[in-house]
C-alpha atoms as one frame of an Amber mdcrd trajectory, in Angstrom:
protein
 103.622  37.555  42.865 105.656  38.056  45.295 109.554  39.190  45.567 112.073
  36.884  46.709 114.226  38.827  49.281 117.706  37.907  49.346 120.701  38.398
  51.376 122.486  40.925  50.391 119.631  42.876  49.346 118.771  46.079  50.236
 115.742  45.541  51.661 115.831  44.406  55.502 113.421  43.668  58.544 113.133
  45.238  61.629 112.263  43.562  64.906 108.750  44.637  65.365 107.629  43.815
  62.022 107.731  40.727  60.030 108.237  41.754  56.155 110.997  43.122  54.455
 111.400  47.561  54.742 112.904  49.525  52.396 115.309  51.324  53.696 114.725
  55.050  53.253 111.702  53.900  55.312 113.952  52.959  58.097 115.928  55.278
  58.048 112.774  57.914  57.379 111.811  56.308  61.031 115.031  56.686  62.545
 114.757  59.999  62.132 111.683  61.202  63.319 112.654  58.776  66.139 114.952
  60.664  67.463 113.539  64.104  67.177 111.170  64.526  70.156 109.236  66.485
  68.555 108.107  65.594  65.663 107.154  62.491  67.395 105.112  64.793  69.122
 103.586  66.036  65.412 103.067  62.681  64.403 101.067  61.004  68.122  99.177
  64.795  67.244  98.699  64.310  63.665  97.359  59.746  63.995  95.051  60.689
  67.327  93.292  64.213  65.709  92.867  62.064  62.561  91.257  58.448  64.689
  87.424  58.369  64.917  88.381  58.464  69.188  88.720  62.219  68.357  85.049
  62.686  66.611  83.980  60.840  68.775  85.703  62.953  71.967  84.088  66.751
  69.863  81.074  65.147  69.190  80.497  64.254  72.273  82.185  67.569  74.029
  80.314  69.783  71.902  77.267  69.056  72.847  77.915  68.628  75.757  79.621
  72.134  75.971  76.157  73.285  74.031  73.156  71.405  75.997  74.700  71.759
  80.236  77.498  74.187  80.358  76.823  77.482  78.194  73.198  78.893  77.239
  74.909  81.166  74.415  77.700  79.011  73.575  78.435  80.432  69.856  81.490
  82.735  70.289  83.360  80.312  72.262  82.911  77.807  70.578  83.303  79.276
  67.611  86.246  80.344  68.869  87.859  77.423  70.835  86.804  75.784  67.669
  88.609  78.446  64.987  91.612  78.491  67.344  91.585  74.378  66.935  91.009
  73.981  63.636  94.408  76.564  62.175  96.519  73.511  64.414  95.178  70.993
  63.103  96.640  72.130  60.286  99.612  73.309  61.087 100.105  69.362  62.302
  98.627  68.291  58.061 101.173  70.419  57.113 103.463  68.737  59.125 102.513
  65.149  58.175 102.187  66.439  54.661 106.412  67.900  54.327 106.842  64.364
  56.287 105.489  62.533  52.955 107.075  64.587  50.695 110.290  64.177  51.961
 110.065  60.912  52.328 108.888  59.994  49.486 111.506  61.887  47.072 114.087
  60.081  49.809 112.306  56.660  48.361 112.166  58.129  45.038 116.276  59.347
  45.514 117.307  56.243  46.527 115.072  54.040  43.781 116.619  55.793  40.737
 119.570  55.473  42.535 119.668  51.298  42.592 117.535  51.548  38.283 120.735
  53.285  38.067 123.609  49.930  38.783 120.851  47.762  37.674 120.655  49.449
  34.347 124.340  49.573  34.661 125.051  46.015  35.453 122.468  45.109  33.335
 124.252  46.300  30.648 127.694  45.035  31.378 126.083  41.564  31.155 124.429
  42.509  27.861 128.695  43.630  26.118 129.809  40.613  27.864 127.861  38.019
  25.960 128.445  40.150  23.904 131.539  40.093  23.581 131.791  35.950  24.418
 129.125  35.218  21.422 131.235  37.099  19.152 134.609  35.473  20.483 132.534
  31.527  20.576 131.405  33.104  16.424 135.238  33.524  16.169 135.779  30.312
  17.133 133.773  27.621  16.123 132.437  29.682  12.562 135.645  31.317  11.076
 137.861  28.563  11.775 137.956  26.006   8.809 137.292  22.889  10.360 139.614
  20.479  10.957
């Protein structure tokens, strides 16, 4: 069952999305959008992790091996190795970004849960105090 979002809740909606987003997601997106290098790394990582990337590479390597060079292996090996080095760097950048995001979300969630626990504890104590006062007034006094 879905959570009902009420005014004052932590989650916010962004114009581009119709569903509420976690405050850490909103903050993280703003930080990523503010840094040109991170935007470039995100764009490269997104493209490198897509099927068009695979299709383009298959076509280019096929054309290279069949039509461009009679002995493509030395240069092709060099190109593929260099590409693998750079792509692995972008993968690590993405993993570091995801790790930082998960840590920020975990920290936020922990703080919210601690606040919720404190609020619930205070409410429980207040209910206990009120219950004890009601018992004292109703049960301890002789009927008049």
